[in-house]
Amino acid sequence: VDMKRLQRQIEFLIECERLKTVLRQNSLIHEARRENSAEHSWQLALMAMVLGEHANEKIDSAHVIKMVLIHDLVEVYCGDVFVYDVAAREQKKEHEEAAAQKLFALLPEDQRGEFHDLWREFEEQRTIEARFAAALDRLAPMIANSKNSGGTWRQHNITEDRVRSRTKSIQDGSKNLWQYADQLICEAVRQGNLKSLDSR
Amino acid sequence: VDMKRLQRQIEFLIECERLKTVLRQNSLIHEARRENSAEHSWQLALMAMVLGEHANEKIDSAHVIKMVLIHDLVEVYCGDVFVYDVAAREQKKEHEEAAAQKLFALLPEDQRGEFHDLWREFEEQRTIEARFAAALDRLAPMIANSKNSGGTWRQHNITEDRVRSRTKSIQDGSKNLWQYADQLICEAVRQGNLKSLDSR
């Protein structure tokens, strides 16, 4: 066994472990603390295992699983950007490409391409697998918010129109999941957990 | 779309989210808090993606990934049992089988089998994929302990012989990873982070 190669792979994994310390905006459903990006990634992978049949086209679910497992890895250098933070999102792309270069360079040369390609596939949204993965990524915090009396929608005074414009792309991956997401939005509005007009 | 079916799948996922609240004994490498079983499962899946080449036989790495993603799910009802807690481990099997029955029953009938079989495959350790998954499960906390000045080995006064007897099965999944694990053990003993004689 090439112990230098194995050592290198383990160093990459140790760096990736920082994802457990990156906090997202939304809270957990069953505990009053913010979610971290590692447990979020696990949840998306489990969603891919359970919900794969709802994709608009037949998907390679193993490919979706791998994509969601690594889609947030660059946050170990960049942190998480809140989906409604418009200013921060503008600089995001550049920073994240640099972070991907730096992080995947820790891997042995013959493995870098696979990881970088998978990460880029998610970013570019050109395949059905990438669009389905993004649909799961959009849907997960909506479920948390709907179980948490509005959660980040309420905290940040996000209105229905903004939620719809940020989440409607769910239908590009799954019309079924969008139908479900639409129900969550309507319910949240009805319950007063999401404002239907901009009241800032 | 059958919204009742989709609703059912989402309820299963919401119950599974409890895994984010189940604490393991070991701490993180980059933060002074205990690891939860959801982020641990994510890490094993990432390890499966990176380290698959080190399995003793050619493996279906997507299968290993799915297995580690769900291997701890029963803990949402049973909690995590520390690997060196001998008394608790005796009752573990029975409790976990009951938990698996209860949890997977939340899924639509045609999906239960797939999840239950995958969980049981890990438990039974009869396939190379299951043995490789278990090797990753054993190795991960060893890496954390070795980066945390002994971690749980030191806290619970675990000795080298006990570590070896609980982790030597790594070689059934991967001789390469066992060679690496053996180095970690020797290093920890050398650095005084792991006692080589039982000093309780």
Coordinates of C-alpha atoms in Angstrom, one line a residue, chain A residues 22-97:
Chain A
V22 CA -20.2 25.7 9.2
L23 CA -23.5 27.0 10.4
R24 CA -26.5 27.5 8.2
Q25 CA -29.3 30.0 8.9
N26 CA -32.1 27.6 9.5
S27 CA -32.6 25.6 12.7
L28 CA -33.2 22.0 13.3
I29 CA -36.8 20.7 13.6
H30 CA -36.2 18.7 16.8
E31 CA -33.7 20.9 18.6
A32 CA -33.3 24.7 19.1
R33 CA -29.9 25.2 17.4
R34 CA -28.7 26.1 13.9
E35 CA -28.1 23.3 11.4
N36 CA -24.5 22.7 10.2
S37 CA -23.7 22.0 6.6
A38 CA -22.4 18.5 7.2
E39 CA -25.6 17.2 8.7
H40 CA -27.6 19.2 6.1
S41 CA -25.6 17.3 3.4
W42 CA -26.4 14.0 5.0
Q43 CA -30.1 14.9 5.0
L44 CA -30.1 15.7 1.3
A45 CA -28.4 12.4 0.6
L46 CA -31.1 10.6 2.5
M47 CA -33.8 12.6 0.7
A48 CA -32.2 11.5 -2.6
M49 CA -32.5 7.9 -1.5
V50 CA -36.2 8.2 -0.5
L51 CA -37.6 10.7 -3.1
G52 CA -35.7 9.8 -6.3
E53 CA -38.9 8.6 -7.9
H54 CA -40.3 12.2 -8.0
A55 CA -37.6 13.5 -10.3
N56 CA -39.0 14.8 -13.6
E57 CA -36.9 12.3 -15.6
K58 CA -35.4 9.0 -14.7
I59 CA -32.2 9.9 -12.6
D60 CA -29.1 8.1 -11.5
S61 CA -29.8 8.3 -7.8
A62 CA -26.3 7.3 -6.7
H63 CA -25.0 10.2 -8.8
V64 CA -27.4 12.6 -7.0
I65 CA -26.3 11.2 -3.6
K66 CA -22.6 11.8 -4.3
M67 CA -23.4 15.3 -5.6
V68 CA -25.3 16.4 -2.6
L69 CA -22.6 14.9 -0.3
I70 CA -20.0 17.2 -1.7
H71 CA -22.1 20.2 -3.0
D72 CA -21.3 22.3 0.1
L73 CA -17.7 21.3 0.7
V74 CA -16.3 24.7 -0.5
E75 CA -17.9 26.2 2.5
V76 CA -15.0 24.9 4.6
Y77 CA -13.2 28.0 3.2
C78 CA -16.1 30.3 2.2
G79 CA -18.8 29.7 4.9
D80 CA -22.5 29.4 4.0
V81 CA -24.3 32.2 2.2
F82 CA -27.9 32.7 3.2
V83 CA -30.1 32.1 0.2
Y84 CA -31.8 35.6 0.6
D85 CA -28.6 37.5 1.1
V86 CA -28.5 39.1 -2.4
A87 CA -25.3 41.1 -1.9
A88 CA -23.3 38.2 -0.6
R89 CA -24.5 35.9 -3.4
E90 CA -22.9 38.1 -6.1
Q91 CA -19.4 37.5 -4.9
K92 CA -20.1 33.9 -4.1
K93 CA -19.3 32.3 -7.4
E94 CA -15.7 33.6 -7.6
H95 CA -14.8 32.8 -4.0
E96 CA -16.3 29.3 -4.3
E97 CA -14.3 28.4 -7.5

